[in-house]
Amino acid sequence: MTLALRVVYYHDIAVTELTATPTMVQIGGIVEIKVTVKNLGNATETFNLTTTYGSITQIEEIVELQPEETRTFTYYWDTSNEQLCTHTISSLAGPVEGETYIFNNFRNTAVHLVTFMPEPATLKIEQSSAKGLRNLTLI
């Protein structure tokens, strides 16, 4: 008697995280973009990761991402030549052959480019000479 086992492959890659820091920046500033992809399936996968921000498109070919393996890519976006507005940053992984659940292959976020960054206000609390009262000064 011969027992044959058949492996059933499940294909699922995902963009698990997409962050942009800061989310509001003065034109000419630098935005750090981090994109994390993960192989949620049980087969080794090869695919493209396409990340778009402003006028830039980055394409990474990911070769041999093992099951349950995670990889993070970091980009630094110089906003000097971009338009003043809210920009959408997006990342798309794959899809790979045999993948049926593709809803986790895409993520996006936004960064606001502004002409100036307002200075934060400081609140100063001092003891008053009158009993129980305090002076508040907004600087």
PDB file of C-alpha atoms in Angstrom:
ATOM      1  CA  MET A   1       0.000   0.000   0.000  1.00  0.00           C
ATOM      2  CA  THR A   2       1.383   3.394  -1.019  1.00  0.00           C
ATOM      3  CA  LEU A   3       0.253   6.588   0.632  1.00  0.00           C
ATOM      4  CA  ALA A   4       0.644   9.727  -1.464  1.00  0.00           C
ATOM      5  CA  LEU A   5       0.383  13.158   0.079  1.00  0.00           C
ATOM      6  CA  ARG A   6      -0.525  16.109  -2.046  1.00  0.00           C
ATOM      7  CA  VAL A   7       0.462  19.586  -0.925  1.00  0.00           C
ATOM      8  CA  VAL A   8      -2.152  22.228  -1.597  1.00  0.00           C
ATOM      9  CA  TYR A   9      -0.577  25.633  -2.075  1.00  0.00           C
ATOM     10  CA  TYR A  10      -2.276  28.758  -0.818  1.00  0.00           C
ATOM     11  CA  HIS A  11      -1.107  32.005  -2.438  1.00  0.00           C
ATOM     12  CA  ASP A  12      -1.619  35.267  -0.541  1.00  0.00           C
ATOM     13  CA  ILE A  13       0.707  38.259  -0.379  1.00  0.00           C
ATOM     14  CA  ALA A  14      -0.187  41.511   1.352  1.00  0.00           C
ATOM     15  CA  VAL A  15       0.904  45.057   1.983  1.00  0.00           C
ATOM     16  CA  THR A  16       0.600  44.884   5.759  1.00  0.00           C
ATOM     17  CA  GLU A  17       1.742  48.411   6.552  1.00  0.00           C
ATOM     18  CA  LEU A  18       2.223  51.737   4.772  1.00  0.00           C
ATOM     19  CA  THR A  19       3.326  54.771   6.775  1.00  0.00           C
ATOM     20  CA  ALA A  20       4.426  58.272   5.862  1.00  0.00           C
ATOM     21  CA  THR A  21       6.212  60.513   8.368  1.00  0.00           C
ATOM     22  CA  PRO A  22       5.391  63.356   8.758  1.00  0.00           C
ATOM     23  CA  THR A  23       1.851  63.517   7.394  1.00  0.00           C
ATOM     24  CA  MET A  24       2.108  67.309   6.992  1.00  0.00           C
ATOM     25  CA  VAL A  25       5.286  68.816   5.569  1.00  0.00           C
ATOM     26  CA  GLN A  26       6.421  72.117   4.140  1.00  0.00           C
ATOM     27  CA  ILE A  27       7.297  71.933   0.431  1.00  0.00           C
ATOM     28  CA  GLY A  28      10.987  71.039   0.205  1.00  0.00           C
ATOM     29  CA  GLY A  29      10.805  68.792   3.266  1.00  0.00           C
ATOM     30  CA  ILE A  30      11.574  65.082   3.353  1.00  0.00           C
ATOM     31  CA  VAL A  31       8.914  62.418   3.954  1.00  0.00           C
ATOM     32  CA  GLU A  32       9.937  58.948   5.115  1.00  0.00           C
ATOM     33  CA  ILE A  33       7.764  56.235   3.569  1.00  0.00           C
ATOM     34  CA  LYS A  34       7.825  52.665   4.894  1.00  0.00           C
ATOM     35  CA  VAL A  35       6.108  49.808   3.092  1.00  0.00           C
ATOM     36  CA  THR A  36       5.898  46.340   4.629  1.00  0.00           C
ATOM     37  CA  VAL A  37       4.878  43.271   2.644  1.00  0.00           C
ATOM     38  CA  LYS A  38       4.237  39.780   3.939  1.00  0.00           C
ATOM     39  CA  ASN A  39       3.741  36.382   2.357  1.00  0.00           C
ATOM     40  CA  LEU A  40       0.622  35.059   4.087  1.00  0.00           C
ATOM     41  CA  GLY A  41       0.499  31.931   1.939  1.00  0.00           C
ATOM     42  CA  ASN A  42       2.362  28.642   2.150  1.00  0.00           C
ATOM     43  CA  ALA A  43       4.314  28.918  -1.128  1.00  0.00           C
ATOM     44  CA  THR A  44       7.445  30.919  -1.937  1.00  0.00           C
ATOM     45  CA  GLU A  45       6.422  33.930  -4.047  1.00  0.00           C
ATOM     46  CA  THR A  46       8.049  36.326  -6.522  1.00  0.00           C
ATOM     47  CA  PHE A  47       6.195  39.567  -7.302  1.00  0.00           C
ATOM     48  CA  ASN A  48       6.504  43.311  -7.881  1.00  0.00           C
ATOM     49  CA  LEU A  49       5.815  45.939  -5.247  1.00  0.00           C
ATOM     50  CA  THR A  50       4.813  49.271  -6.811  1.00  0.00           C
ATOM     51  CA  THR A  51       4.806  52.354  -4.584  1.00  0.00           C
ATOM     52  CA  THR A  52       3.708  55.749  -5.898  1.00  0.00           C
ATOM     53  CA  TYR A  53       4.185  59.086  -4.132  1.00  0.00           C
ATOM     54  CA  GLY A  54       4.000  62.519  -5.735  1.00  0.00           C
ATOM     55  CA  SER A  55       5.567  62.309  -9.188  1.00  0.00           C
ATOM     56  CA  ILE A  56       7.652  59.226  -8.267  1.00  0.00           C
ATOM     57  CA  THR A  57       6.936  55.539  -8.852  1.00  0.00           C
ATOM     58  CA  GLN A  58       9.168  52.928  -7.205  1.00  0.00           C
ATOM     59  CA  ILE A  59       9.038  49.329  -8.424  1.00  0.00           C
ATOM     60  CA  GLU A  60      10.719  46.624  -6.374  1.00  0.00           C
ATOM     61  CA  GLU A  61      10.997  43.080  -7.659  1.00  0.00           C
ATOM     62  CA  ILE A  62      10.678  40.800  -4.678  1.00  0.00           C
ATOM     63  CA  VAL A  63      12.252  37.449  -5.382  1.00  0.00           C
ATOM     64  CA  GLU A  64      11.620  34.458  -3.165  1.00  0.00           C
ATOM     65  CA  LEU A  65       9.605  35.803  -0.288  1.00  0.00           C
ATOM     66  CA  GLN A  66       9.208  32.699   1.857  1.00  0.00           C
ATOM     67  CA  PRO A  67       5.927  31.761   3.587  1.00  0.00           C
ATOM     68  CA  GLU A  68       5.330  34.026   6.615  1.00  0.00           C
ATOM     69  CA  GLU A  69       8.349  36.176   5.658  1.00  0.00           C
ATOM     70  CA  THR A  70       8.058  39.954   5.978  1.00  0.00           C
ATOM     71  CA  ARG A  71      10.121  42.580   4.174  1.00  0.00           C
ATOM     72  CA  THR A  72      10.121  46.365   4.692  1.00  0.00           C
ATOM     73  CA  PHE A  73      11.187  48.984   2.133  1.00  0.00           C
ATOM     74  CA  THR A  74      12.001  52.567   3.114  1.00  0.00           C
ATOM     75  CA  TYR A  75      11.915  55.522   0.725  1.00  0.00           C
ATOM     76  CA  TYR A  76      12.784  59.171   1.328  1.00  0.00           C
ATOM     77  CA  TRP A  77      10.671  61.588  -0.685  1.00  0.00           C
ATOM     78  CA  ASP A  78      12.123  65.040  -1.367  1.00  0.00           C
ATOM     79  CA  THR A  79       9.034  67.203  -1.873  1.00  0.00           C
ATOM     80  CA  SER A  80      10.921  70.130  -3.473  1.00  0.00           C
ATOM     81  CA  ASN A  81       9.430  69.667  -6.956  1.00  0.00           C
ATOM     82  CA  GLU A  82       5.914  68.666  -5.917  1.00  0.00           C
ATOM     83  CA  GLN A  83       2.633  70.559  -6.015  1.00  0.00           C
ATOM     84  CA  LEU A  84       0.996  72.146  -3.008  1.00  0.00           C
ATOM     85  CA  CYS A  85      -1.883  69.786  -2.156  1.00  0.00           C
ATOM     86  CA  THR A  86      -2.759  66.545  -0.418  1.00  0.00           C
ATOM     87  CA  HIS A  87      -0.843  63.701  -2.055  1.00  0.00           C
ATOM     88  CA  THR A  88      -1.948  60.080  -1.955  1.00  0.00           C
ATOM     89  CA  ILE A  89       0.784  57.531  -1.353  1.00  0.00           C
ATOM     90  CA  SER A  90      -0.101  54.035  -2.501  1.00  0.00           C
ATOM     91  CA  SER A  91       1.492  50.586  -2.594  1.00  0.00           C
ATOM     92  CA  LEU A  92       0.405  47.539  -4.600  1.00  0.00           C
ATOM     93  CA  ALA A  93       1.905  44.073  -4.166  1.00  0.00           C
ATOM     94  CA  GLY A  94       1.488  41.549  -6.980  1.00  0.00           C
ATOM     95  CA  PRO A  95      -0.910  39.890  -7.310  1.00  0.00           C
ATOM     96  CA  VAL A  96       0.680  36.471  -7.736  1.00  0.00           C
ATOM     97  CA  GLU A  97      -0.545  33.554  -9.814  1.00  0.00           C
ATOM     98  CA  GLY A  98      -3.182  31.555  -7.969  1.00  0.00           C
ATOM     99  CA  GLU A  99      -3.974  34.347  -5.506  1.00  0.00           C
ATOM    100  CA  THR A 100      -7.708  34.693  -4.957  1.00  0.00           C
ATOM    101  CA  TYR A 101      -7.833  37.099  -1.991  1.00  0.00           C
ATOM    102  CA  ILE A 102      -6.378  40.324  -3.381  1.00  0.00           C
ATOM    103  CA  PHE A 103      -8.053  42.864  -1.084  1.00  0.00           C
ATOM    104  CA  ASN A 104      -4.982  43.040   1.168  1.00  0.00           C
ATOM    105  CA  ASN A 105      -2.554  43.689  -1.719  1.00  0.00           C
ATOM    106  CA  PHE A 106      -3.129  47.477  -1.672  1.00  0.00           C
ATOM    107  CA  ARG A 107      -2.807  50.268   0.890  1.00  0.00           C
ATOM    108  CA  ASN A 108      -2.739  54.029   0.705  1.00  0.00           C
ATOM    109  CA  THR A 109      -2.221  57.015   2.958  1.00  0.00           C
ATOM    110  CA  ALA A 110      -1.974  60.783   2.525  1.00  0.00           C
ATOM    111  CA  VAL A 111       0.584  63.538   3.040  1.00  0.00           C
ATOM    112  CA  HIS A 112      -0.318  67.225   3.044  1.00  0.00           C
ATOM    113  CA  LEU A 113       2.206  69.589   1.421  1.00  0.00           C
ATOM    114  CA  VAL A 114       1.900  73.124   2.777  1.00  0.00           C
ATOM    115  CA  THR A 115       3.649  76.448   2.174  1.00  0.00           C
ATOM    116  CA  PHE A 116       4.563  76.948   5.842  1.00  0.00           C
ATOM    117  CA  MET A 117       4.399  75.032   9.098  1.00  0.00           C
ATOM    118  CA  PRO A 118       2.793  76.955  11.974  1.00  0.00           C
ATOM    119  CA  GLU A 119       4.810  77.239  15.169  1.00  0.00           C
ATOM    120  CA  PRO A 120       3.197  75.488  18.127  1.00  0.00           C
ATOM    121  CA  ALA A 121       1.813  77.716  20.886  1.00  0.00           C
ATOM    122  CA  THR A 122       3.163  77.404  24.427  1.00  0.00           C
ATOM    123  CA  LEU A 123       0.981  77.789  27.507  1.00  0.00           C
ATOM    124  CA  LYS A 124       2.770  79.158  30.557  1.00  0.00           C
ATOM    125  CA  ILE A 125       1.171  78.899  34.005  1.00  0.00           C
ATOM    126  CA  GLU A 126       2.601  81.035  36.822  1.00  0.00           C
ATOM    127  CA  GLN A 127       1.666  81.376  40.450  1.00  0.00           C
ATOM    128  CA  SER A 128      -0.359  84.549  41.127  1.00  0.00           C
ATOM    129  CA  SER A 129       0.182  86.807  44.101  1.00  0.00           C
ATOM    130  CA  ALA A 130      -3.549  86.493  44.880  1.00  0.00           C
ATOM    131  CA  LYS A 131      -4.355  83.423  46.933  1.00  0.00           C
ATOM    132  CA  GLY A 132      -5.691  80.549  44.846  1.00  0.00           C
ATOM    133  CA  LEU A 133      -5.375  82.350  41.500  1.00  0.00           C
ATOM    134  CA  ARG A 134      -2.981  81.630  38.648  1.00  0.00           C
ATOM    135  CA  ASN A 135      -1.912  83.776  35.710  1.00  0.00           C
ATOM    136  CA  LEU A 136      -2.156  82.149  32.287  1.00  0.00           C
ATOM    137  CA  THR A 137      -0.018  83.459  29.482  1.00  0.00           C
ATOM    138  CA  LEU A 138      -0.214  82.258  25.889  1.00  0.00           C
ATOM    139  CA  ILE A 139       3.147  82.688  24.214  1.00  0.00           C
TER     140      ILE A 139
END
